[in-house]
Amino acid sequence: MRIPLPPMPPRPTPPRPRRWRWVALGLLLLALTGAGASWFYFRPRPPEPPTVRLEGAEPAVVRLIEEARQKVTENPTSADSWGELGKILYAHGYAPEAMRCFAEAEKLDPNESRWPYLRGAEYLLRDPNHALPLLRRAVELGHPTLSYSVAARLRLAEALMEREQTEEAETLLRGVLADDPNNARGCYDFGVLCATREDAKTAVDYLQRATRGSFARKRALVKLASVYTRLGNRSEAERAQQEAARLPDEGPWPDPYLSEVIQLEQGRLSRFQKVVDLQSAGRWEAAADILRDMARTFPDERTYVALGINLATQGKYPQAEEVLRTALKLAPEHVQVHYFLCVAIFLQSEKEWPDVSKREHARTRFAEAAEHAQLALKGKPDHGMARMFLGRAQRFLGDRPSGIANLREAVACRPDSSETILALGEALAEDGQVAEARRVLEAGLRVAGEKDPRLRKALERLPSPKPPG
Amino acid sequence: MPTWMARAGLVSLALSLLLGGCSGKPDVPSPGEEATEPPWFEDITDRVGLNFVHDPGPVNQWFMPQIVGSGAAIFDADGDGLLDLYLLQNAGPKSGSVNRLYRQLPGGRFEDISAASGLDIAGHNMGVAVGDINNDGRPDVVVTQFGGVRLFLNLGGGKFRDISKEAGVSSPQWGVSAAFFDYDRDGWLDLIVVNYVDYDPTWPCTSPSGIRDFCAPSVFSGTVSRLWHNRGPNKDKGSTSASPVTFEDVTLSSGIGKFAAPGLGVVCADFTGDDLPDLFVANDGKPNHLWINQGNGTFTEEAVARGVAYTYMGQAFAGMGIALGDVDNDDLLDLYVTHLTSETNTLWRQGPRGLFKDQTAGWGLNAMRWRGTGFGALLGDFDQDGWLDLAIVNGRVQRGGSARNTGLPTFWEPYSERNQLFVNAGQGQFRDISLSNPAFCGHHNVGRGLAVADIDRDGALDLLVTSIGGKARLFRNVAPTRGHWLKVRAFDPRWQRDAYGAEVRIRAGEKHWLRLVQAACSYACSNEPIAHFGLGTTDRIDGIEVRWPDGTRESFPGGEVDRALELRKGSGKPGKP
């Protein structure tokens, strides 16, 4: 008989050796470390800020770019840092690198219209098909300031018009004109659009409205001339054309997005631009102040020439002469330095000439002016104005035939200049060559019209031609 | 401000000098599409023995004329009935690099006959125009230069003599494109030379960051074009002049001197339908000029009113080369002007007569594989389907291109770009076929001159390209499915020369085509003055009408196609005006 055995209690699992636990833990740790390392290695990182060729660039520009680049390196997830670097690069002519920065800024801050707008504006110049989606995006994102949102809508509308996508352009233009009915650029664009659609009446209406705004007046008059010509209205066309011809060229449309870029320009070109703006506004002394300041940071012939021209234009000939002499030391063969030095000396001498006591001094100075004119002509033989001053100086010095020869040459170089024509005409008249003087002055009058009354007056001073026979 | 300064325009010059900057901007990579059509051109430069390499002079000088020249001419220099090539150098007057004259030999090879030809001059040579100034049946040559213009009389046998001084043709200005045309219809070809800017070589220009580059034209003031009236044979008794004719500078009296601008390209044609040749001048960064011939020796400038001064959006782009032709077969000549990479080349369609409209976008000319700074441009029916196609050569004027390993000298590589070719598909559309044309468009060059002629006399238009610092290249038309063709030489026996300015019209059923006889077109180049018609499937034409330069009309019988005709003035049936 077999006695049943009681059920065996469950056999306790023999304890695993403790080392396995450690191995498992180690493996886990290793796996975690590996995963961490690979994440660290492959993690999405902002790209390196672009590098640009800076050899030969101005130190101020180099410094500005390097500082902006450093900011991006220190804070690579900041859209503003990328955007700022992009704007600085764009302002200094590094467009492709700037576009990369704007793209990165847009990735980091997709709600900012600035970045797609600036990329779109640049791509319009290179690859318009790529530009349109960017500009549309900028328009969609909008901007709290009206001038920005208007600029984006108008830029897109113009790009669409250039591609004959006029319906979308029209919607945008109507939107702009609803927000800002007197927007000159909007009126101009709408006028152009209507002209394209042969709706001349509306085109004329909007173009006339555009003539009331700055930056659009000349453009609108030019377009009006062509619309009136197509309508057969020759007199209105001529009137618009003549009025347009009297106006200075208009620069690019004001654009607040691009203004932000332009403001970052640090090179001397930007400072020269300020000088030009001031001089155009008649603020010659303020411009001279900038140039004097520039003479400390950029003490080369270009600055001194600019300052010399500024001073000569203000009639400050002795100061101009002094500045130009400094320029001459820096650039002994610079054509414009010699030319403007000749002008400054000549005009001082001309003032002295009537005073007999100063005549000898004036004679010496005329000789000096002639010498500088000749040096200018050595670098630029077709310098019509230098040739004219040389001719005039030679006549003061008593060498009238050489003077006439150079004045003839001056007219050959600059047949469109009433200054050279007048100088030759008057010199010929002085030498008794009245018939030729008349021919020269009449030809000049045909070209200059009545813009320069001195030609007409010089003609009237000539003795009347003898009657035939 | 002293009045003399304001009047002399010196203030604006001085201001623009201050801003002597320029900016280099890059290419955008082209879409990577594949070629889908057989090519139209093959490069036969080496095969025909053309070994001209353009010499722009020493680099790193930033001498602006280097970036502007040079062009070429295709004409029969030696009177053997074969077309020869004249190619310009730009290395300066003291250089050993001289202009080259290549004579075409039977069989199509070219032989350098420059030495002792009289045309082998050094200089900063820009452009060339060809025309028979003394009506002796031999085409004469004018070369424009930085600082000069040279007129050469053809003595026959490939020999020329410089008669500039004796003929009264001289100019200190910077001439680029030139053209012979008979503006007063007296039978003697007059000369227009388009001048560029009042350049000062000592003025340095930089990019916005301060790096040196070539100056932009806006830094200097523009200059006036120059017009010389051909007074015909020297009538002075006992004259010992070496020139058979004399020219009179009528720049001022004609009114042409009224407006200065940075001119680069010029074409002459009657745009107003009054039988008088007018002038269209492409200006660089300033509004173009359209000089309308008043018939009394004067011209008036009417580009603004006639719609061709500015682009559609009112911009004055950088006009360089000009292609002229009737792109839509509506019997009116249209204008295509090349501009900068950052702009768009512009097609101004004429219609109604004398008025133009920018129709670039409508004609598909904004949809291109890549952009370029266009110089030479031509409208020619390369596939002979009855519609004028378009060829353009490109090359930048400021650094910024990304091309490498182009075979060009390193200095010029950042200026290099690819050329372009567009087929006119009819129905008002051009299509970019550059990718299918690797020979003409596939490599980078700093393209400037583009000239056209049927070099091998097979009835199809071939192309000659010049590029800065590179080889001149000759492209033979090998378009595989070319249509029928007709070539017409309009010859005036009274004057023993090609009738420059003649308009030739062909009719075939409902179809009609117009071509102009003129050598000057494109950029700084002279072309074969032949009216070339592609006729597509039309294998017979009904008639030919010629409006001669003096305004008279004649009609000639039609007939077979695929042939070259010479129509002589006076031998046709008088037509109605």
Short mmCIF file of C-alpha atoms in Angstrom, two decimals, chain B residues 8-374:
data_model
loop_
_atom_site.label_atom_id
_atom_site.label_comp_id
_atom_site.label_asym_id
_atom_site.label_seq_id
_atom_site.Cartn_x
_atom_site.Cartn_y
_atom_site.Cartn_z
CA ALA B 8 26.39 121.96 -65.84
CA GLY B 9 24.65 119.17 -64.00
CA LEU B 10 27.70 118.84 -61.83
CA VAL B 11 25.79 118.65 -58.63
CA SER B 12 23.85 115.62 -59.67
CA LEU B 13 27.04 114.09 -60.99
CA ALA B 14 28.77 114.76 -57.75
CA LEU B 15 25.90 113.29 -55.78
CA SER B 16 25.79 110.20 -57.88
CA LEU B 17 29.54 109.84 -57.55
CA LEU B 18 29.10 109.69 -53.80
CA LEU B 19 26.81 106.74 -54.11
CA GLY B 20 29.11 104.81 -56.35
CA GLY B 21 28.05 101.52 -54.90
CA CYS B 22 26.89 98.38 -56.47
CA SER B 23 25.54 95.16 -55.15
CA GLY B 24 26.33 91.63 -56.16
CA LYS B 25 23.43 89.25 -56.00
CA PRO B 26 23.34 85.56 -56.71
CA ASP B 27 21.67 83.20 -59.12
CA VAL B 28 18.74 81.24 -57.90
CA PRO B 29 19.21 77.59 -58.84
CA SER B 30 17.05 76.60 -61.75
CA PRO B 31 14.37 73.96 -61.43
CA GLY B 32 15.94 70.63 -62.19
CA GLU B 33 13.89 69.72 -65.18
CA GLU B 34 15.16 67.50 -67.93
CA ALA B 35 15.57 68.33 -71.57
CA THR B 36 12.66 67.01 -73.55
CA GLU B 37 13.24 68.21 -77.08
CA PRO B 38 16.06 67.82 -79.56
CA PRO B 39 18.51 70.72 -79.59
CA TRP B 40 18.39 73.45 -82.18
CA PHE B 41 22.07 74.32 -82.22
CA GLU B 42 25.43 72.60 -82.18
CA ASP B 43 28.70 74.28 -81.33
CA ILE B 44 30.93 74.13 -84.40
CA THR B 45 33.54 76.61 -83.18
CA ASP B 46 36.46 74.22 -83.12
CA ARG B 47 35.37 72.29 -86.18
CA VAL B 48 35.43 75.40 -88.37
CA GLY B 49 38.74 76.65 -87.02
CA LEU B 50 37.41 79.66 -85.12
CA ASN B 51 39.99 80.22 -82.40
CA PHE B 52 39.15 83.70 -81.16
CA VAL B 53 39.50 84.31 -77.43
CA HIS B 54 38.32 87.65 -76.14
CA ASP B 55 40.89 89.67 -74.21
CA PRO B 56 39.33 92.18 -71.80
CA GLY B 57 42.70 93.40 -70.54
CA PRO B 58 44.24 93.08 -67.11
CA VAL B 59 41.89 92.00 -64.33
CA ASN B 60 41.40 93.51 -60.87
CA GLN B 61 41.51 96.99 -62.39
CA TRP B 62 37.73 97.39 -62.30
CA PHE B 63 37.95 99.40 -65.50
CA MET B 64 34.29 99.73 -66.41
CA PRO B 65 34.61 99.30 -70.21
CA GLN B 66 35.85 95.77 -69.52
CA ILE B 67 32.41 94.71 -68.37
CA VAL B 68 30.62 96.31 -71.32
CA GLY B 69 32.39 95.07 -74.49
CA SER B 70 32.66 93.50 -77.00
CA GLY B 71 30.55 92.63 -80.01
CA ALA B 72 31.08 91.11 -83.46
CA ALA B 73 29.99 91.37 -87.08
CA ILE B 74 29.00 88.81 -89.68
CA PHE B 75 29.40 90.11 -93.22
CA ASP B 76 31.05 89.39 -96.52
CA ALA B 77 34.24 91.35 -96.00
CA ASP B 78 36.08 90.19 -99.10
CA GLY B 79 33.22 89.99 -101.60
CA ASP B 80 33.53 86.27 -102.31
CA GLY B 81 29.90 85.58 -101.47
CA LEU B 82 30.71 83.81 -98.21
CA LEU B 83 30.08 85.35 -94.81
CA ASP B 84 33.12 86.31 -92.77
CA LEU B 85 33.46 87.11 -89.08
CA TYR B 86 34.88 90.20 -87.42
CA LEU B 87 35.51 89.92 -83.68
CA LEU B 88 36.48 92.74 -81.32
CA GLN B 89 39.07 92.84 -78.55
CA ASN B 90 38.90 95.04 -75.47
CA ALA B 91 42.39 95.05 -73.98
CA GLY B 92 43.21 98.67 -74.72
CA PRO B 93 45.13 100.59 -77.36
CA LYS B 94 48.54 99.47 -76.15
CA SER B 95 47.66 95.80 -76.07
CA GLY B 96 48.92 93.19 -78.50
CA SER B 97 45.38 91.80 -78.70
CA VAL B 98 43.87 93.16 -81.89
CA ASN B 99 40.48 92.72 -83.53
CA ARG B 100 40.31 89.65 -85.71
CA LEU B 101 38.89 89.17 -89.18
CA TYR B 102 38.14 85.58 -90.14
CA ARG B 103 37.51 84.76 -93.79
CA GLN B 104 35.20 81.89 -94.54
CA LEU B 105 36.70 79.37 -96.91
CA PRO B 106 34.74 77.13 -99.24
CA GLY B 107 33.80 74.18 -97.07
CA GLY B 108 32.96 76.34 -94.11
CA ARG B 109 36.27 76.62 -92.28
CA PHE B 110 37.55 80.04 -91.21
CA GLU B 111 40.96 81.53 -91.80
CA ASP B 112 42.39 84.41 -89.77
CA ILE B 113 43.19 87.18 -92.23
CA SER B 114 43.50 89.95 -89.65
CA ALA B 115 47.10 90.82 -90.41
CA ALA B 116 47.25 93.65 -92.91
CA SER B 117 43.46 93.68 -93.25
CA GLY B 118 43.47 97.15 -91.70
CA LEU B 119 40.81 96.03 -89.22
CA ASP B 120 43.39 94.53 -86.86
CA ILE B 121 43.30 97.36 -84.38
CA ALA B 122 43.80 97.25 -80.63
CA GLY B 123 41.69 99.32 -78.26
CA HIS B 124 38.79 99.22 -75.91
CA ASN B 125 36.59 98.07 -78.75
CA MET B 126 32.91 97.88 -77.93
CA GLY B 127 30.65 97.51 -80.94
CA VAL B 128 30.64 97.26 -84.69
CA ALA B 129 28.30 98.32 -87.46
CA VAL B 130 28.53 97.44 -91.13
CA GLY B 131 27.17 99.40 -94.09
CA ASP B 132 28.27 100.56 -97.52
CA ILE B 133 28.93 104.25 -96.93
CA ASN B 134 30.10 105.10 -100.46
CA ASN B 135 27.75 102.86 -102.44
CA ASP B 136 30.50 100.94 -104.17
CA GLY B 137 29.02 97.56 -103.35
CA ARG B 138 31.54 96.86 -100.61
CA PRO B 139 30.39 96.91 -96.98
CA ASP B 140 32.35 99.31 -94.80
CA VAL B 141 32.88 99.03 -91.07
CA VAL B 142 32.60 101.30 -88.06
CA VAL B 143 34.03 100.27 -84.68
CA THR B 144 32.94 102.01 -81.50
CA GLN B 145 35.36 102.32 -78.64
CA PHE B 146 35.73 103.67 -75.17
CA GLY B 147 36.94 107.12 -76.17
CA GLY B 148 36.54 106.89 -79.88
CA VAL B 149 34.92 105.76 -83.08
CA ARG B 150 36.79 104.40 -86.11
CA LEU B 151 35.47 104.25 -89.65
CA PHE B 152 37.03 101.81 -92.12
CA LEU B 153 36.58 101.93 -95.86
CA ASN B 154 36.41 98.55 -97.59
CA LEU B 155 39.02 98.52 -100.35
CA GLY B 156 38.06 95.06 -101.56
CA GLY B 157 39.79 91.73 -101.13
CA GLY B 158 39.47 91.86 -97.35
CA LYS B 159 41.46 95.10 -97.02
CA PHE B 160 40.26 98.17 -95.17
CA ARG B 161 41.56 101.66 -94.52
CA ASP B 162 40.85 103.88 -91.52
CA ILE B 163 39.20 107.03 -92.92
CA SER B 164 37.69 108.34 -89.68
CA LYS B 165 39.51 111.64 -89.77
CA GLU B 166 39.10 112.36 -93.46
CA ALA B 167 35.44 111.39 -93.36
CA GLY B 168 34.78 113.61 -90.35
CA VAL B 169 33.79 110.84 -87.98
CA SER B 170 35.28 111.28 -84.56
CA SER B 171 34.05 111.27 -81.00
CA PRO B 172 35.76 111.31 -77.63
CA GLN B 173 32.82 109.59 -75.99
CA TRP B 174 32.25 105.99 -74.99
CA GLY B 175 30.38 104.48 -77.91
CA VAL B 176 28.76 101.06 -77.73
CA SER B 177 26.14 100.07 -80.32
CA ALA B 178 26.01 101.70 -83.73
CA ALA B 179 23.89 101.48 -86.86
CA PHE B 180 23.92 102.66 -90.45
CA PHE B 181 20.59 103.92 -91.75
CA ASP B 182 19.42 106.48 -94.25
CA TYR B 183 17.38 108.89 -92.17
CA ASP B 184 17.03 111.54 -94.88
CA ARG B 185 16.45 109.00 -97.68
CA ASP B 186 19.11 110.53 -99.92
CA GLY B 187 20.64 107.15 -100.68
CA TRP B 188 23.73 107.65 -98.53
CA LEU B 189 23.89 105.71 -95.30
CA ASP B 190 24.06 107.87 -92.18
CA LEU B 191 25.51 106.72 -88.89
CA ILE B 192 24.17 106.67 -85.35
CA VAL B 193 26.44 105.78 -82.44
CA VAL B 194 24.91 105.23 -79.03
CA ASN B 195 27.13 106.47 -76.22
CA TYR B 196 27.14 105.14 -72.70
CA VAL B 197 28.25 107.16 -69.65
CA ASP B 198 30.70 109.94 -68.86
CA TYR B 199 33.02 107.49 -67.13
CA ASP B 200 35.88 108.47 -64.83
CA PRO B 201 38.34 105.56 -64.59
CA THR B 202 39.81 106.88 -61.36
CA TRP B 203 36.56 106.71 -59.45
CA PRO B 204 36.42 103.57 -57.26
CA CYS B 205 33.19 101.64 -56.75
CA THR B 206 32.34 99.09 -54.10
CA SER B 207 29.59 96.77 -52.97
CA PRO B 208 27.52 97.91 -49.95
CA SER B 209 30.01 96.10 -47.74
CA GLY B 210 32.90 97.97 -49.29
CA ILE B 211 34.31 95.30 -51.65
CA ARG B 212 35.58 96.52 -55.03
CA ASP B 213 33.54 95.84 -58.14
CA PHE B 214 32.69 97.47 -61.45
CA CYS B 215 30.77 100.72 -61.17
CA ALA B 216 27.08 100.85 -61.88
CA PRO B 217 26.07 103.30 -64.64
CA SER B 218 24.12 105.39 -62.15
CA VAL B 219 27.43 106.60 -60.71
CA PHE B 220 28.11 108.65 -63.84
CA SER B 221 26.01 110.91 -65.96
CA GLY B 222 24.69 109.60 -69.25
CA THR B 223 25.82 110.98 -72.59
CA VAL B 224 24.07 111.87 -75.81
CA SER B 225 23.99 109.62 -78.85
CA ARG B 226 25.77 110.95 -81.90
CA LEU B 227 24.31 111.22 -85.36
CA TRP B 228 26.42 111.76 -88.48
CA HIS B 229 24.82 112.74 -91.74
CA ASN B 230 26.48 111.21 -94.78
CA ARG B 231 26.89 114.11 -97.21
CA GLY B 232 27.84 111.81 -100.05
CA PRO B 233 30.85 112.19 -102.31
CA ASN B 234 33.25 114.97 -101.55
CA LYS B 235 32.24 117.74 -103.91
CA ASP B 236 35.09 120.11 -103.16
CA LYS B 237 37.08 120.74 -106.29
CA GLY B 238 40.63 119.52 -106.01
CA SER B 239 39.90 117.65 -102.81
CA THR B 240 42.64 115.20 -101.96
CA SER B 241 40.67 113.56 -99.16
CA ALA B 242 41.30 109.86 -98.75
CA SER B 243 37.62 109.44 -97.93
CA PRO B 244 35.15 109.05 -100.77
CA VAL B 245 32.40 110.56 -98.64
CA THR B 246 32.17 113.05 -95.82
CA PHE B 247 30.07 112.95 -92.72
CA GLU B 248 28.68 115.89 -90.78
CA ASP B 249 28.01 115.64 -87.08
CA VAL B 250 24.35 116.64 -86.79
CA THR B 251 23.87 115.57 -83.20
CA LEU B 252 22.71 119.02 -82.12
CA SER B 253 20.86 120.19 -85.20
CA SER B 254 18.93 116.92 -85.47
CA GLY B 255 17.76 117.15 -81.86
CA ILE B 256 19.37 113.81 -80.96
CA GLY B 257 21.64 115.74 -78.61
CA LYS B 258 18.71 116.94 -76.58
CA PHE B 259 18.65 114.13 -74.04
CA ALA B 260 21.66 112.49 -72.48
CA ALA B 261 21.30 108.95 -71.18
CA PRO B 262 23.40 105.83 -70.66
CA GLY B 263 22.65 104.26 -74.05
CA LEU B 264 23.70 100.74 -74.95
CA GLY B 265 21.52 99.34 -77.71
CA VAL B 266 20.01 100.79 -80.88
CA VAL B 267 17.72 99.71 -83.69
CA CYS B 268 16.43 101.67 -86.67
CA ALA B 269 13.02 101.06 -88.19
CA ASP B 270 9.93 102.94 -89.28
CA PHE B 271 7.70 102.62 -86.26
CA THR B 272 5.14 105.22 -87.25
CA GLY B 273 4.36 104.13 -90.79
CA ASP B 274 5.41 107.37 -92.45
CA ASP B 275 8.17 105.67 -94.47
CA LEU B 276 10.87 107.41 -92.44
CA PRO B 277 13.27 105.42 -90.27
CA ASP B 278 13.03 106.12 -86.54
CA LEU B 279 15.45 105.15 -83.78
CA PHE B 280 14.92 103.16 -80.63
CA VAL B 281 17.68 103.40 -78.02
CA ALA B 282 17.85 101.12 -74.97
CA ASN B 283 19.14 103.04 -71.96
CA ASP B 284 20.75 101.44 -68.93
CA GLY B 285 18.67 102.25 -65.85
CA LYS B 286 16.99 105.24 -67.49
CA PRO B 287 13.88 105.50 -69.65
CA ASN B 288 14.44 104.32 -73.23
CA HIS B 289 14.36 106.77 -76.10
CA LEU B 290 12.23 106.52 -79.20
CA TRP B 291 13.40 109.12 -81.66
CA ILE B 292 10.71 109.80 -84.22
CA ASN B 293 11.97 111.04 -87.57
CA GLN B 294 10.22 114.28 -88.50
CA GLY B 295 11.30 114.13 -92.14
CA ASN B 296 13.11 117.46 -91.99
CA GLY B 297 16.41 116.33 -90.58
CA THR B 298 15.21 116.40 -86.99
CA PHE B 299 13.96 113.84 -84.51
CA THR B 300 11.65 114.17 -81.53
CA GLU B 301 11.82 111.91 -78.50
CA GLU B 302 8.45 110.23 -77.91
CA ALA B 303 9.13 107.06 -75.93
CA VAL B 304 6.97 108.02 -72.96
CA ALA B 305 3.84 108.79 -74.95
CA ARG B 306 4.33 105.78 -77.18
CA GLY B 307 4.62 103.47 -74.19
CA VAL B 308 8.15 102.17 -74.63
CA ALA B 309 10.13 104.30 -72.16
CA TYR B 310 9.14 102.36 -69.06
CA THR B 311 7.96 98.87 -68.25
CA TYR B 312 4.38 97.91 -67.47
CA MET B 313 4.78 98.92 -63.81
CA GLY B 314 6.50 102.19 -64.71
CA GLN B 315 10.10 101.17 -64.11
CA ALA B 316 13.16 102.22 -66.08
CA PHE B 317 15.12 98.99 -66.23
CA ALA B 318 18.70 98.51 -67.34
CA GLY B 319 18.20 98.35 -71.11
CA MET B 320 21.04 96.69 -72.98
CA GLY B 321 20.40 94.60 -76.07
CA ILE B 322 17.44 94.91 -78.43
CA ALA B 323 15.71 92.29 -80.50
CA LEU B 324 13.39 93.60 -83.21
CA GLY B 325 10.77 91.64 -85.10
CA ASP B 326 7.09 90.91 -85.62
CA VAL B 327 6.43 88.27 -82.96
CA ASP B 328 2.73 87.84 -83.69
CA ASN B 329 2.70 88.30 -87.48
CA ASP B 330 0.39 91.30 -87.21
CA ASP B 331 2.53 93.30 -89.64
CA LEU B 332 4.00 95.49 -86.90
CA LEU B 333 7.51 95.32 -85.49
CA ASP B 334 7.82 94.56 -81.78
CA LEU B 335 10.72 95.24 -79.43
CA TYR B 336 12.35 92.97 -76.90
CA VAL B 337 14.91 94.57 -74.57
CA THR B 338 17.28 92.73 -72.23
CA HIS B 339 17.77 93.82 -68.62
CA LEU B 340 19.49 92.82 -65.37
CA THR B 341 19.16 89.46 -63.63
CA SER B 342 17.10 91.11 -60.90
CA GLU B 343 14.74 92.66 -63.43
CA THR B 344 12.76 91.11 -66.26
CA ASN B 345 13.55 91.40 -69.92
CA THR B 346 10.69 93.20 -71.59
CA LEU B 347 8.62 92.55 -74.70
CA TRP B 348 6.94 95.70 -75.99
CA ARG B 349 4.37 94.72 -78.57
CA GLN B 350 3.45 97.33 -81.12
CA GLY B 351 -0.19 98.04 -81.76
CA PRO B 352 -1.83 100.11 -82.95
CA ARG B 353 0.97 101.34 -85.18
CA GLY B 354 3.47 103.52 -83.39
CA LEU B 355 2.25 102.64 -79.89
CA PHE B 356 3.68 99.94 -77.65
CA LYS B 357 2.58 97.90 -74.65
CA ASP B 358 4.66 95.80 -72.29
CA GLN B 359 3.28 92.31 -72.80
CA THR B 360 6.10 90.30 -71.30
CA ALA B 361 3.95 88.29 -68.93
CA GLY B 362 1.14 87.65 -71.36
CA TRP B 363 3.61 86.12 -73.79
CA GLY B 364 5.07 83.74 -71.21
CA LEU B 365 8.40 85.52 -71.10
CA ASN B 366 8.36 85.72 -67.31
CA ALA B 367 8.31 81.94 -67.07
CA MET B 368 11.92 81.11 -67.60
CA ARG B 369 14.19 78.31 -66.39
CA TRP B 370 16.69 80.78 -65.06
CA ARG B 371 17.33 84.47 -65.08
CA GLY B 372 20.26 86.36 -66.43
CA THR B 373 21.64 89.78 -67.20
CA GLY B 374 20.81 89.86 -70.88
#
